[in-house]
PDB file of C-alpha atoms in Angstrom:
ATOM      1  CA  MET A  13      99.589 104.510 103.844  1.00 58.00           C
ATOM      2  CA  LEU A  14      98.535 107.391 101.594  1.00 64.00           C
ATOM      3  CA  PHE A  15      99.423 105.383  98.489  1.00 62.00           C
ATOM      4  CA  GLU A  16      97.291 102.450  99.696  1.00 60.00           C
ATOM      5  CA  LEU A  17      94.417 104.840 100.345  1.00 63.00           C
ATOM      6  CA  LEU A  18      94.665 106.232  96.814  1.00 67.00           C
ATOM      7  CA  ILE A  19      94.682 102.707  95.363  1.00 62.00           C
ATOM      8  CA  ASP A  20      91.627 101.854  97.483  1.00 62.00           C
ATOM      9  CA  ILE A  21      89.829 104.906  96.103  1.00 66.00           C
ATOM     10  CA  VAL A  22      90.712 104.038  92.492  1.00 65.00           C
ATOM     11  CA  PHE A  23      89.569 100.446  92.853  1.00 63.00           C
ATOM     12  CA  SER A  24      86.452 101.539  94.723  1.00 62.00           C
ATOM     13  CA  PHE A  25      85.555 103.701  91.748  1.00 66.00           C
ATOM     14  CA  ASP A  26      86.159 100.666  89.556  1.00 64.00           C
ATOM     15  CA  SER A  27      83.855  98.646  91.812  1.00 61.00           C
ATOM     16  CA  VAL A  28      81.155 101.290  91.466  1.00 64.00           C
ATOM     17  CA  LEU A  29      81.376 101.128  87.681  1.00 66.00           C
ATOM     18  CA  THR A  30      81.268  97.329  87.761  1.00 65.00           C
ATOM     19  CA  ALA A  31      78.314  97.327  90.132  1.00 61.00           C
ATOM     20  CA  VAL A  32      76.441  99.779  87.910  1.00 65.00           C
ATOM     21  CA  GLY A  33      77.017  97.542  84.904  1.00 66.00           C
ATOM     22  CA  MET A  34      76.033  94.372  86.732  1.00 63.00           C
ATOM     23  CA  THR A  35      72.888  95.823  88.291  1.00 62.00           C
ATOM     24  CA  ASN A  36      71.509  97.497  85.197  1.00 64.00           C
ATOM     25  CA  GLY A  37      67.732  97.021  85.360  1.00 67.00           C
ATOM     26  CA  LEU A  38      67.666  95.145  88.687  1.00 67.00           C
ATOM     27  CA  GLU A  39      65.359  95.997  91.551  1.00 75.00           C
ATOM     28  CA  GLY A  40      67.316  97.436  94.500  1.00 74.00           C
ATOM     29  CA  ALA A  41      70.358  98.264  92.371  1.00 73.00           C
ATOM     30  CA  LEU A  42      71.466 101.135  94.611  1.00 76.00           C
ATOM     31  CA  LEU A  43      71.680  98.872  97.660  1.00 81.00           C
ATOM     32  CA  ILE A  44      73.646  96.281  95.681  1.00 75.00           C
ATOM     33  CA  MET A  45      76.112  98.943  94.517  1.00 74.00           C
ATOM     34  CA  ILE A  46      76.598 100.290  98.048  1.00 77.00           C
ATOM     35  CA  ILE A  47      77.235  96.799  99.408  1.00 82.00           C
ATOM     36  CA  ALA A  48      79.665  96.039  96.543  1.00 76.00           C
ATOM     37  CA  VAL A  49      81.714  99.159  97.264  1.00 75.00           C
ATOM     38  CA  ILE A  50      81.839  98.565 101.009  1.00 83.00           C
ATOM     39  CA  VAL A  51      82.818  94.909 100.623  1.00 84.00           C
ATOM     40  CA  SER A  52      85.504  95.728  98.043  1.00 77.00           C
ATOM     41  CA  ILE A  53      87.025  98.429 100.248  1.00 79.00           C
ATOM     42  CA  LEU A  54      87.086  96.094 103.246  1.00 86.00           C
ATOM     43  CA  ILE A  55      88.714  93.296 101.245  1.00 86.00           C
ATOM     44  CA  MET A  56      91.332  95.656  99.824  1.00 79.00           C
ATOM     45  CA  MET A  57      92.133  97.130 103.229  1.00 83.00           C
ATOM     46  CA  ILE A  58      92.522  93.667 104.746  1.00 88.00           C
ATOM     47  CA  PHE A  59      94.799  92.287 102.033  1.00 87.00           C
ATOM     48  CA  ALA A  60      96.585  95.433 100.776  1.00 83.00           C
ATOM     49  CA  SER A  61      99.718  95.122 102.882  1.00 86.00           C
ATOM     50  CA  ALA A  62     100.105  91.363 102.322  1.00 88.00           C
ATOM     51  CA  VAL A  63      99.693  91.760  98.568  1.00 83.00           C
ATOM     52  CA  GLY A  64     102.072  94.732  98.571  1.00 82.00           C
ATOM     53  CA  LYS A  65     104.757  92.739 100.401  1.00 88.00           C
ATOM     54  CA  PHE A  66     104.329  89.786  98.031  1.00 86.00           C
ATOM     55  CA  VAL A  67     104.601  91.990  94.952  1.00 83.00           C
ATOM     56  CA  ASN A  68     107.661  93.778  96.347  1.00 85.00           C
ATOM     57  CA  ARG A  69     109.367  90.412  96.921  1.00 86.00           C
ATOM     58  CA  HIS A  70     108.490  89.244  93.389  1.00 85.00           C
ATOM     59  CA  PRO A  71     108.965  92.079  90.861  1.00 84.00           C
ATOM     60  CA  THR A  72     108.033  89.810  87.955  1.00 87.00           C
ATOM     61  CA  VAL A  73     104.567  89.453  89.468  1.00 86.00           C
ATOM     62  CA  GLN A  74     104.299  93.236  89.369  1.00 83.00           C
ATOM     63  CA  MET A  75     105.133  93.262  85.662  1.00 86.00           C
ATOM     64  CA  LEU A  76     102.660  90.436  85.073  1.00 88.00           C
ATOM     65  CA  ALA A  77      99.907  92.318  86.899  1.00 83.00           C
ATOM     66  CA  LEU A  78     100.601  95.442  84.856  1.00 82.00           C
ATOM     67  CA  SER A  79     100.458  93.405  81.649  1.00 87.00           C
ATOM     68  CA  PHE A  80      97.101  91.966  82.787  1.00 85.00           C
ATOM     69  CA  LEU A  81      95.795  95.497  83.267  1.00 81.00           C
ATOM     70  CA  ILE A  82      96.917  96.404  79.749  1.00 84.00           C
ATOM     71  CA  LEU A  83      95.378  93.217  78.357  1.00 85.00           C
ATOM     72  CA  ILE A  84      92.061  93.789  80.117  1.00 82.00           C
ATOM     73  CA  GLY A  85      92.066  97.461  79.113  1.00 81.00           C
ATOM     74  CA  PHE A  86      92.651  96.502  75.485  1.00 83.00           C
ATOM     75  CA  MET A  87      89.838  93.958  75.693  1.00 83.00           C
ATOM     76  CA  LEU A  88      87.485  96.589  77.136  1.00 78.00           C
ATOM     77  CA  VAL A  89      88.376  99.016  74.349  1.00 80.00           C
ATOM     78  CA  THR A  90      87.744  96.396  71.666  1.00 80.00           C
ATOM     79  CA  GLU A  91      84.498  95.396  73.378  1.00 78.00           C
ATOM     80  CA  SER A  92      83.268  98.977  73.333  1.00 77.00           C
ATOM     81  CA  ALA A  93      84.400  99.400  69.710  1.00 76.00           C
ATOM     82  CA  HIS A  94      82.510  96.219  68.803  1.00 73.00           C
ATOM     83  CA  LEU A  95      79.376  97.445  70.557  1.00 69.00           C
ATOM     84  CA  SER A  96      79.578 100.792  68.759  1.00 68.00           C
ATOM     85  CA  ASN A  97      80.029  99.031  65.383  1.00 75.00           C
ATOM     86  CA  ALA A  98      83.411 100.680  64.826  1.00 78.00           C
ATOM     87  CA  VAL A  99      85.318 100.204  61.576  1.00 79.00           C
ATOM     88  CA  ILE A 100      89.124 100.454  61.705  1.00 79.00           C
ATOM     89  CA  PHE A 101      91.219 100.263  58.525  1.00 87.00           C
ATOM     90  CA  GLY A 102      88.099  99.226  56.656  1.00 85.00           C
ATOM     91  CA  GLN A 103      87.462  96.255  58.944  1.00 80.00           C
ATOM     92  CA  HIS A 104      84.573  95.927  61.377  1.00 79.00           C
ATOM     93  CA  VAL A 105      85.863  95.417  64.925  1.00 76.00           C
ATOM     94  CA  GLY A 106      84.662  92.061  66.241  1.00 77.00           C
ATOM     95  CA  ALA A 107      84.305  90.862  69.786  1.00 76.00           C
ATOM     96  CA  ILE A 108      87.263  89.072  71.354  1.00 78.00           C
ATOM     97  CA  PRO A 109      86.083  85.839  72.982  1.00 82.00           C
ATOM     98  CA  LYS A 110      86.638  86.095  76.737  1.00 82.00           C
ATOM     99  CA  GLY A 111      88.037  82.547  76.774  1.00 87.00           C
ATOM    100  CA  TYR A 112      91.131  83.855  74.952  1.00 87.00           C
ATOM    101  CA  LEU A 113      91.670  86.429  77.677  1.00 86.00           C
ATOM    102  CA  TYR A 114      91.127  83.955  80.510  1.00 87.00           C
ATOM    103  CA  PHE A 115      93.445  81.397  78.916  1.00 92.00           C
ATOM    104  CA  ALA A 116      96.202  83.986  78.439  1.00 90.00           C
ATOM    105  CA  ILE A 117      95.926  85.075  82.078  1.00 89.00           C
ATOM    106  CA  ALA A 118      95.830  81.495  83.412  1.00 92.00           C
ATOM    107  CA  PHE A 119      98.760  80.437  81.219  1.00 94.00           C
ATOM    108  CA  SER A 120     100.829  83.452  82.303  1.00 93.00           C
ATOM    109  CA  LEU A 121     100.093  82.789  85.970  1.00 91.00           C
ATOM    110  CA  GLY A 122     101.069  79.140  85.527  1.00 94.00           C
ATOM    111  CA  VAL A 123     104.371  80.056  83.897  1.00 94.00           C
ATOM    112  CA  GLU A 124     105.093  82.604  86.626  1.00 92.00           C
ATOM    113  CA  ALA A 125     104.283  80.056  89.349  1.00 92.00           C
ATOM    114  CA  LEU A 126     106.770  77.644  87.759  1.00 94.00           C
ATOM    115  CA  ASN A 127     109.385  80.407  87.522  1.00 92.00           C
ATOM    116  CA  MET A 128     108.892  81.294  91.183  1.00 90.00           C
ATOM    117  CA  ARG A 129     109.259  77.642  92.191  1.00 93.00           C
ATOM    118  CA  VAL A 130     112.463  77.244  90.158  1.00 93.00           C
ATOM    119  CA  ARG A 131     113.941  80.456  91.599  1.00 90.00           C
ATOM    120  CA  LYS A 132     113.127  79.287  95.118  1.00 89.00           C
ATOM    121  CA  MET A 133     114.777  75.901  94.487  1.00 91.00           C
ATOM    122  CA  LEU A 134     117.881  77.597  93.046  1.00 91.00           C
ATOM    123  CA  ARG A 135     118.181  79.844  96.097  1.00 89.00           C
ATOM    124  CA  LYS A 136     118.049  76.823  98.427  1.00 87.00           C
ATOM    125  CA  SER A 137     120.831  75.002  96.593  1.00 77.00           C
TER     126      SER A 137
END
């Protein structure tokens, strides 16, 4: 229970940062951010145990989720480097098209869904 609470706090902080970024310059931004945090906490509390059980039953999903976090973190770093006009090894850092990221995530989820189906069929036989 304590671990789930800590995860809720971490993701709530993430929701606050996302809400701040999405509401930049909007009228009533504070209210939008408060609602975003409350809704995200409620959703996480409702689905935390079900997601935790699913991930514990499928350890490869856990590895996939961790790789998504690394992928998204890398994309955020490159995005910030692009916005700050960073130069690494003499090359200007360009923006990574988000379609590449979304395709990689969708493809990985598709492959994992097929793997889960095959494993389930093998267990039945």
